[in-house]
Amino acid sequence: MPTFTVDTGAVEYPVVAERGALQRLGEFLPPRRGVLFVVTEDSVWRLHGASVERALEGRRWRRLLFPGGEENKRLAQVEAMAGQMVEAGGDRSSLVLAFGGGIVNDVGGFLAAVFMRGVPVIQIPTTLLAQVDAGVGGKTGVNLAAGKNLVGAFHQPLAVITDPDVLATLPEREYRAGLFEVIKHGIIRSEPLFRLMQQRREAVLAREPGAVEEMVAESVRIKCEVVSLDEKEGGLRRILNFGHTVGHALEAETGYSRYLHGEAVGLGMLAALRLSELAGRISSGLCAEMSAAVRAYGPLPPAQGLAAGGVMARLRRDKKAIQGAVHWVLATGIGSTEVSADIRDEWVREAVASVLEQSW
Ligand SMILES: NC(=O)c1ccc[n+]([C@@H]2O[C@H](COP(=O)([O-])OP(=O)(O)OC[C@H]3O[C@@H](n4cnc5c(N)ncnc54)[C@H](O)[C@@H]3O)[C@@H](O)[C@H]2O)c1
Ligand SMILES: [Zn+2]
């Protein structure tokens, strides 16, 4: 049974990643808590709420409906939900269950982090992106007008319950976008996962349950391992940003309207692979092989019409730049990476241009 553990030294919690995990939710609910609050979206609840409802039988609980969407991932929603919690008898003994995609994970987790100065949260991610990324790691937060995720807190969950079966109902584009984060985990830390994505593409795209469970479980294992070793992104956790430096710049440059996050990461990984080649970390043969595996999960919205200059300016302002230098995550092989700040501007320009020029 794939149950992993996050152990940061300060906190330890189980992360279940297996088919049917939602049916086991009851096992992870602590006894004798006050009112439980399920933060969820109406659409997710209609599709998969019945299993949660069964697990909560005999408990005092309330559903908090979150309208969904990046535009609602705001403090105002957190305030509204906190108000509903007080009205329904919520107190320091309450527990939050964040049941939905990455947005619900972030908002629900943040609500738990600040309600009465902090109550526990159980994360139940329901999109592929949330299962392999947002659900594990304790990062929570909301957007400001000035930018995404600018207010937040680290709030490690009590447990993470990941059921790959719920992915069967995910819209095709959301599913495909999440696959790029899975490939990322393979490239940075697991050759077996990379090979699975490379060699069993048809099964993965057809959402064959065994293949989906395997790729989700291996991704979750990697995320747990990395977060355990580096809870607050001081060092190792940076490798999870592979493909994200250029990916974030592309998202911002297109006003967050052209690409889903995972899609931008797909393009960003192509740039990062080319950069790894230019910096002499991987051979051109390996660069071609890894890039082909990424491309096989396309096509993606074209990058045409985007100016390399605009993307370069965004890169320089990247919030992960430390003392002015962007820390690049480079591939050094299949399943291994290196973080380097010592990268020539001309290589970056060429890597970015190579992505903007290509069509899928
Ligand atoms: N905290 C972290 O470490 C972390 C990491 C990565 C991303 N994020 C955040 O995650 C967010 C993006 O998450 P997302 O891509 O999951 O988007 P999302 O939460 O908006 O979900 C995408 C869509 O899928 C729907 N959906 C969810 N589960 C479904 C299911 N099982 N079947 C059918 N439809 C379903 C949702 O209603 C929504 O319309 C961003 O805000 C990002 O900042 C956080
Ligand atoms: Zn990401």
Short mmCIF file of N, CA and C in Angstrom, two decimals, residues 144-266:
data_model
loop_
_atom_site.label_atom_id
_atom_site.label_comp_id
_atom_site.label_asym_id
_atom_site.label_seq_id
_atom_site.Cartn_x
_atom_site.Cartn_y
_atom_site.Cartn_z
N LEU A 144 -2.81 38.41 -4.34
CA LEU A 144 -3.11 39.84 -4.18
C LEU A 144 -3.29 40.41 -5.58
N ALA A 145 -3.82 41.65 -5.66
CA ALA A 145 -3.91 42.29 -6.97
C ALA A 145 -2.52 42.39 -7.59
N ALA A 146 -1.51 42.53 -6.74
CA ALA A 146 -0.14 42.71 -7.24
C ALA A 146 0.50 41.42 -7.75
N GLY A 147 -0.09 40.28 -7.45
CA GLY A 147 0.53 39.05 -7.94
C GLY A 147 0.02 37.80 -7.23
N LYS A 148 0.41 36.65 -7.77
CA LYS A 148 -0.07 35.37 -7.24
C LYS A 148 0.68 34.94 -5.98
N ASN A 149 -0.05 34.33 -5.06
CA ASN A 149 0.53 33.70 -3.86
C ASN A 149 1.39 34.66 -3.02
N LEU A 150 1.01 35.93 -2.98
CA LEU A 150 1.86 36.89 -2.26
C LEU A 150 1.58 36.94 -0.76
N VAL A 151 0.44 36.35 -0.34
CA VAL A 151 0.16 36.24 1.09
C VAL A 151 -0.05 34.77 1.39
N GLY A 152 0.63 34.27 2.41
CA GLY A 152 0.46 32.84 2.69
C GLY A 152 1.20 32.41 3.92
N ALA A 153 1.21 31.11 4.13
CA ALA A 153 1.88 30.56 5.31
C ALA A 153 2.31 29.14 5.01
N PHE A 154 3.36 28.69 5.67
CA PHE A 154 3.66 27.27 5.66
C PHE A 154 2.78 26.64 6.73
N HIS A 155 1.96 25.69 6.35
CA HIS A 155 1.09 25.02 7.32
C HIS A 155 1.00 23.56 6.92
N GLN A 156 1.84 22.74 7.55
CA GLN A 156 1.89 21.32 7.16
C GLN A 156 0.59 20.63 7.57
N PRO A 157 0.05 19.79 6.68
CA PRO A 157 -1.22 19.12 7.00
C PRO A 157 -1.05 17.99 8.00
N LEU A 158 -2.19 17.53 8.51
CA LEU A 158 -2.22 16.38 9.42
C LEU A 158 -2.02 15.10 8.61
N ALA A 159 -2.54 15.11 7.39
CA ALA A 159 -2.41 13.97 6.49
C ALA A 159 -2.78 14.44 5.09
N VAL A 160 -2.33 13.71 4.09
CA VAL A 160 -2.73 13.99 2.70
C VAL A 160 -3.31 12.71 2.13
N ILE A 161 -4.53 12.80 1.63
CA ILE A 161 -5.21 11.62 1.10
C ILE A 161 -5.35 11.80 -0.40
N THR A 162 -4.61 11.00 -1.15
CA THR A 162 -4.56 11.15 -2.60
C THR A 162 -5.17 9.91 -3.25
N ASP A 163 -6.28 10.09 -3.93
CA ASP A 163 -6.95 8.96 -4.59
C ASP A 163 -6.91 9.16 -6.10
N PRO A 164 -6.05 8.42 -6.80
CA PRO A 164 -5.91 8.62 -8.26
C PRO A 164 -7.22 8.37 -9.02
N ASP A 165 -8.14 7.59 -8.43
CA ASP A 165 -9.39 7.30 -9.14
C ASP A 165 -10.22 8.56 -9.43
N VAL A 166 -10.09 9.60 -8.61
CA VAL A 166 -10.91 10.79 -8.86
C VAL A 166 -10.46 11.53 -10.13
N LEU A 167 -9.28 11.18 -10.63
CA LEU A 167 -8.77 11.86 -11.83
C LEU A 167 -9.54 11.46 -13.08
N ALA A 168 -10.34 10.41 -12.98
CA ALA A 168 -11.11 9.94 -14.14
C ALA A 168 -12.05 11.03 -14.67
N THR A 169 -12.49 11.93 -13.79
CA THR A 169 -13.47 12.94 -14.21
C THR A 169 -12.83 14.29 -14.57
N LEU A 170 -11.51 14.35 -14.49
CA LEU A 170 -10.83 15.62 -14.74
C LEU A 170 -10.91 16.00 -16.23
N PRO A 171 -11.20 17.27 -16.55
CA PRO A 171 -11.19 17.67 -17.96
C PRO A 171 -9.84 17.35 -18.61
N GLU A 172 -9.88 16.95 -19.89
CA GLU A 172 -8.68 16.50 -20.60
C GLU A 172 -7.52 17.49 -20.50
N ARG A 173 -7.82 18.76 -20.68
CA ARG A 173 -6.73 19.74 -20.70
C ARG A 173 -6.06 19.84 -19.32
N GLU A 174 -6.87 19.78 -18.25
CA GLU A 174 -6.32 19.84 -16.90
C GLU A 174 -5.43 18.62 -16.64
N TYR A 175 -5.90 17.46 -17.12
CA TYR A 175 -5.14 16.24 -16.90
C TYR A 175 -3.79 16.32 -17.61
N ARG A 176 -3.83 16.71 -18.88
CA ARG A 176 -2.58 16.79 -19.65
C ARG A 176 -1.60 17.79 -19.05
N ALA A 177 -2.14 18.91 -18.57
CA ALA A 177 -1.26 19.92 -17.98
C ALA A 177 -0.54 19.35 -16.76
N GLY A 178 -1.25 18.55 -15.96
CA GLY A 178 -0.64 17.95 -14.77
C GLY A 178 0.46 16.96 -15.13
N LEU A 179 0.33 16.32 -16.30
CA LEU A 179 1.33 15.32 -16.70
C LEU A 179 2.72 15.92 -16.82
N PHE A 180 2.80 17.22 -17.15
CA PHE A 180 4.13 17.84 -17.27
C PHE A 180 4.82 17.92 -15.91
N GLU A 181 4.04 18.10 -14.84
CA GLU A 181 4.65 18.11 -13.50
C GLU A 181 5.14 16.70 -13.14
N VAL A 182 4.43 15.69 -13.65
CA VAL A 182 4.88 14.31 -13.39
C VAL A 182 6.21 14.05 -14.10
N ILE A 183 6.28 14.45 -15.38
CA ILE A 183 7.54 14.28 -16.13
C ILE A 183 8.66 15.03 -15.41
N LYS A 184 8.33 16.20 -14.89
CA LYS A 184 9.34 16.98 -14.14
C LYS A 184 9.91 16.17 -13.00
N HIS A 185 9.04 15.50 -12.24
CA HIS A 185 9.54 14.69 -11.13
C HIS A 185 10.48 13.60 -11.63
N GLY A 186 10.15 13.02 -12.78
CA GLY A 186 11.02 11.99 -13.35
C GLY A 186 12.37 12.58 -13.72
N ILE A 187 12.36 13.71 -14.40
CA ILE A 187 13.62 14.31 -14.85
C ILE A 187 14.51 14.68 -13.66
N ILE A 188 13.91 15.25 -12.61
CA ILE A 188 14.76 15.73 -11.51
C ILE A 188 15.20 14.62 -10.56
N ARG A 189 14.40 13.54 -10.44
CA ARG A 189 14.75 12.61 -9.35
C ARG A 189 14.41 11.14 -9.56
N SER A 190 13.84 10.75 -10.68
CA SER A 190 13.47 9.33 -10.80
C SER A 190 13.52 8.86 -12.24
N GLU A 191 14.56 8.12 -12.56
CA GLU A 191 14.61 7.57 -13.91
C GLU A 191 13.44 6.60 -14.17
N PRO A 192 13.06 5.75 -13.20
CA PRO A 192 11.92 4.86 -13.47
C PRO A 192 10.64 5.64 -13.84
N LEU A 193 10.40 6.76 -13.17
CA LEU A 193 9.20 7.55 -13.48
C LEU A 193 9.33 8.16 -14.88
N PHE A 194 10.53 8.64 -15.21
CA PHE A 194 10.74 9.18 -16.55
C PHE A 194 10.47 8.10 -17.59
N ARG A 195 10.99 6.90 -17.36
CA ARG A 195 10.79 5.80 -18.32
C ARG A 195 9.31 5.44 -18.44
N LEU A 196 8.61 5.45 -17.33
CA LEU A 196 7.17 5.17 -17.38
C LEU A 196 6.47 6.17 -18.30
N MET A 197 6.80 7.45 -18.12
CA MET A 197 6.15 8.49 -18.92
C MET A 197 6.57 8.40 -20.39
N GLN A 198 7.81 7.98 -20.60
CA GLN A 198 8.32 7.89 -21.97
C GLN A 198 7.75 6.66 -22.68
N GLN A 199 7.69 5.54 -21.96
CA GLN A 199 7.38 4.27 -22.63
C GLN A 199 5.91 3.87 -22.56
N ARG A 200 5.16 4.45 -21.60
CA ARG A 200 3.75 4.03 -21.47
C ARG A 200 2.80 5.21 -21.71
N ARG A 201 3.19 6.04 -22.66
CA ARG A 201 2.43 7.24 -22.97
C ARG A 201 0.95 6.96 -23.26
N GLU A 202 0.71 5.91 -24.06
CA GLU A 202 -0.69 5.64 -24.43
C GLU A 202 -1.53 5.30 -23.20
N ALA A 203 -0.98 4.45 -22.33
CA ALA A 203 -1.72 4.05 -21.12
C ALA A 203 -1.94 5.26 -20.21
N VAL A 204 -0.93 6.12 -20.14
CA VAL A 204 -1.04 7.31 -19.30
C VAL A 204 -2.13 8.23 -19.85
N LEU A 205 -2.09 8.45 -21.17
CA LEU A 205 -3.08 9.36 -21.78
C LEU A 205 -4.49 8.77 -21.71
N ALA A 206 -4.59 7.44 -21.80
CA ALA A 206 -5.91 6.79 -21.73
C ALA A 206 -6.38 6.68 -20.28
N ARG A 207 -5.56 7.16 -19.35
CA ARG A 207 -5.84 7.09 -17.90
C ARG A 207 -6.11 5.67 -17.45
N GLU A 208 -5.30 4.76 -17.95
CA GLU A 208 -5.39 3.36 -17.50
C GLU A 208 -5.08 3.37 -16.01
N PRO A 209 -6.03 2.87 -15.16
CA PRO A 209 -5.91 3.09 -13.72
C PRO A 209 -4.57 2.67 -13.11
N GLY A 210 -4.00 1.53 -13.58
CA GLY A 210 -2.73 1.08 -13.02
C GLY A 210 -1.62 2.07 -13.31
N ALA A 211 -1.57 2.58 -14.54
CA ALA A 211 -0.52 3.53 -14.93
C ALA A 211 -0.69 4.84 -14.16
N VAL A 212 -1.93 5.27 -14.01
CA VAL A 212 -2.18 6.53 -13.30
C VAL A 212 -1.75 6.40 -11.84
N GLU A 213 -2.09 5.28 -11.22
CA GLU A 213 -1.72 5.08 -9.82
C GLU A 213 -0.20 5.07 -9.66
N GLU A 214 0.48 4.38 -10.58
CA GLU A 214 1.94 4.28 -10.49
C GLU A 214 2.60 5.65 -10.62
N MET A 215 2.15 6.44 -11.59
CA MET A 215 2.82 7.74 -11.79
C MET A 215 2.49 8.71 -10.65
N VAL A 216 1.27 8.64 -10.13
CA VAL A 216 0.91 9.53 -9.02
C VAL A 216 1.70 9.13 -7.77
N ALA A 217 1.75 7.82 -7.49
CA ALA A 217 2.42 7.36 -6.27
C ALA A 217 3.92 7.71 -6.32
N GLU A 218 4.55 7.50 -7.46
CA GLU A 218 5.99 7.79 -7.56
C GLU A 218 6.24 9.31 -7.44
N SER A 219 5.36 10.11 -8.04
CA SER A 219 5.51 11.57 -7.92
C SER A 219 5.35 12.01 -6.46
N VAL A 220 4.35 11.44 -5.80
CA VAL A 220 4.10 11.79 -4.40
C VAL A 220 5.30 11.37 -3.54
N ARG A 221 5.85 10.19 -3.83
CA ARG A 221 7.02 9.73 -3.07
C ARG A 221 8.17 10.75 -3.19
N ILE A 222 8.39 11.23 -4.40
CA ILE A 222 9.48 12.19 -4.63
C ILE A 222 9.21 13.50 -3.90
N LYS A 223 7.97 13.98 -4.02
CA LYS A 223 7.65 15.26 -3.37
C LYS A 223 7.83 15.13 -1.85
N CYS A 224 7.39 13.99 -1.29
CA CYS A 224 7.54 13.78 0.16
C CYS A 224 9.01 13.78 0.56
N GLU A 225 9.82 13.12 -0.25
CA GLU A 225 11.24 13.02 0.07
C GLU A 225 11.91 14.41 0.04
N VAL A 226 11.60 15.17 -0.98
CA VAL A 226 12.23 16.48 -1.13
C VAL A 226 11.78 17.44 -0.02
N VAL A 227 10.47 17.41 0.27
CA VAL A 227 9.95 18.30 1.31
C VAL A 227 10.51 17.91 2.68
N SER A 228 10.67 16.62 2.91
CA SER A 228 11.22 16.16 4.20
C SER A 228 12.63 16.68 4.40
N LEU A 229 13.39 16.71 3.32
CA LEU A 229 14.79 17.13 3.44
C LEU A 229 14.93 18.65 3.50
N ASP A 230 13.92 19.36 3.01
CA ASP A 230 14.04 20.82 2.92
C ASP A 230 12.66 21.45 2.97
N GLU A 231 12.12 21.61 4.20
CA GLU A 231 10.74 22.06 4.34
C GLU A 231 10.50 23.44 3.74
N LYS A 232 11.42 24.36 3.93
CA LYS A 232 11.13 25.76 3.58
C LYS A 232 11.88 26.29 2.37
N GLU A 233 12.30 25.40 1.50
CA GLU A 233 12.91 25.80 0.24
C GLU A 233 14.22 26.57 0.41
N GLY A 234 15.07 26.08 1.32
CA GLY A 234 16.38 26.71 1.48
C GLY A 234 17.36 26.15 0.47
N GLY A 235 17.17 24.92 0.06
CA GLY A 235 18.14 24.32 -0.84
C GLY A 235 17.51 23.32 -1.78
N LEU A 236 17.47 22.03 -1.31
CA LEU A 236 17.04 20.95 -2.20
C LEU A 236 15.67 21.21 -2.84
N ARG A 237 14.73 21.80 -2.07
CA ARG A 237 13.38 21.96 -2.58
C ARG A 237 13.35 22.79 -3.87
N ARG A 238 14.40 23.56 -4.08
CA ARG A 238 14.48 24.35 -5.32
C ARG A 238 14.45 23.49 -6.57
N ILE A 239 14.88 22.24 -6.47
CA ILE A 239 14.90 21.41 -7.69
C ILE A 239 13.50 21.19 -8.24
N LEU A 240 12.48 21.35 -7.37
CA LEU A 240 11.10 21.22 -7.83
C LEU A 240 10.73 22.33 -8.80
N ASN A 241 11.55 23.37 -8.84
CA ASN A 241 11.29 24.49 -9.75
C ASN A 241 11.83 24.24 -11.15
N PHE A 242 12.30 23.04 -11.43
CA PHE A 242 12.79 22.74 -12.78
C PHE A 242 11.71 23.11 -13.80
N GLY A 243 12.10 23.90 -14.79
CA GLY A 243 11.15 24.32 -15.83
C GLY A 243 10.25 25.47 -15.43
N HIS A 244 10.31 25.86 -14.15
CA HIS A 244 9.37 26.87 -13.65
C HIS A 244 9.85 28.30 -13.86
N THR A 245 11.16 28.49 -13.99
CA THR A 245 11.67 29.86 -14.14
C THR A 245 11.13 30.44 -15.44
N VAL A 246 11.37 29.74 -16.55
CA VAL A 246 10.83 30.20 -17.83
C VAL A 246 9.31 30.02 -17.86
N GLY A 247 8.82 28.94 -17.26
CA GLY A 247 7.36 28.70 -17.23
C GLY A 247 6.61 29.86 -16.60
N HIS A 248 7.06 30.33 -15.45
CA HIS A 248 6.40 31.46 -14.78
C HIS A 248 6.46 32.71 -15.66
N ALA A 249 7.61 32.92 -16.31
CA ALA A 249 7.74 34.11 -17.16
C ALA A 249 6.74 34.04 -18.33
N LEU A 250 6.56 32.85 -18.88
CA LEU A 250 5.61 32.71 -19.99
C LEU A 250 4.17 32.94 -19.52
N GLU A 251 3.85 32.41 -18.34
CA GLU A 251 2.50 32.62 -17.79
C GLU A 251 2.24 34.11 -17.60
N ALA A 252 3.21 34.80 -16.98
CA ALA A 252 3.03 36.22 -16.67
C ALA A 252 2.97 37.04 -17.95
N GLU A 253 3.84 36.71 -18.89
CA GLU A 253 3.93 37.47 -20.14
C GLU A 253 2.64 37.35 -20.96
N THR A 254 1.88 36.29 -20.76
CA THR A 254 0.62 36.10 -21.49
C THR A 254 -0.58 36.39 -20.58
N GLY A 255 -0.32 37.12 -19.48
CA GLY A 255 -1.42 37.54 -18.61
C GLY A 255 -2.19 36.36 -18.01
N TYR A 256 -1.53 35.23 -17.79
CA TYR A 256 -2.14 34.04 -17.19
C TYR A 256 -3.37 33.58 -17.96
N SER A 257 -3.42 33.88 -19.26
CA SER A 257 -4.64 33.49 -19.99
C SER A 257 -4.38 32.45 -21.07
N ARG A 258 -3.14 32.32 -21.52
CA ARG A 258 -2.93 31.40 -22.64
C ARG A 258 -2.63 29.97 -22.18
N TYR A 259 -1.85 29.87 -21.12
CA TYR A 259 -1.40 28.55 -20.68
C TYR A 259 -1.98 28.18 -19.33
N LEU A 260 -2.27 26.90 -19.16
CA LEU A 260 -2.44 26.40 -17.80
C LEU A 260 -1.04 26.29 -17.22
N HIS A 261 -0.93 26.32 -15.89
CA HIS A 261 0.39 26.30 -15.26
C HIS A 261 1.27 25.15 -15.77
N GLY A 262 0.71 23.96 -15.80
CA GLY A 262 1.49 22.79 -16.23
C GLY A 262 1.97 22.93 -17.67
N GLU A 263 1.16 23.53 -18.51
CA GLU A 263 1.55 23.72 -19.92
C GLU A 263 2.75 24.65 -20.02
N ALA A 264 2.71 25.73 -19.25
CA ALA A 264 3.85 26.66 -19.26
C ALA A 264 5.10 25.96 -18.73
N VAL A 265 4.91 25.07 -17.75
CA VAL A 265 6.04 24.31 -17.23
C VAL A 265 6.59 23.37 -18.31
N GLY A 266 5.70 22.81 -19.13
CA GLY A 266 6.15 21.96 -20.25
C GLY A 266 7.10 22.73 -21.15
#
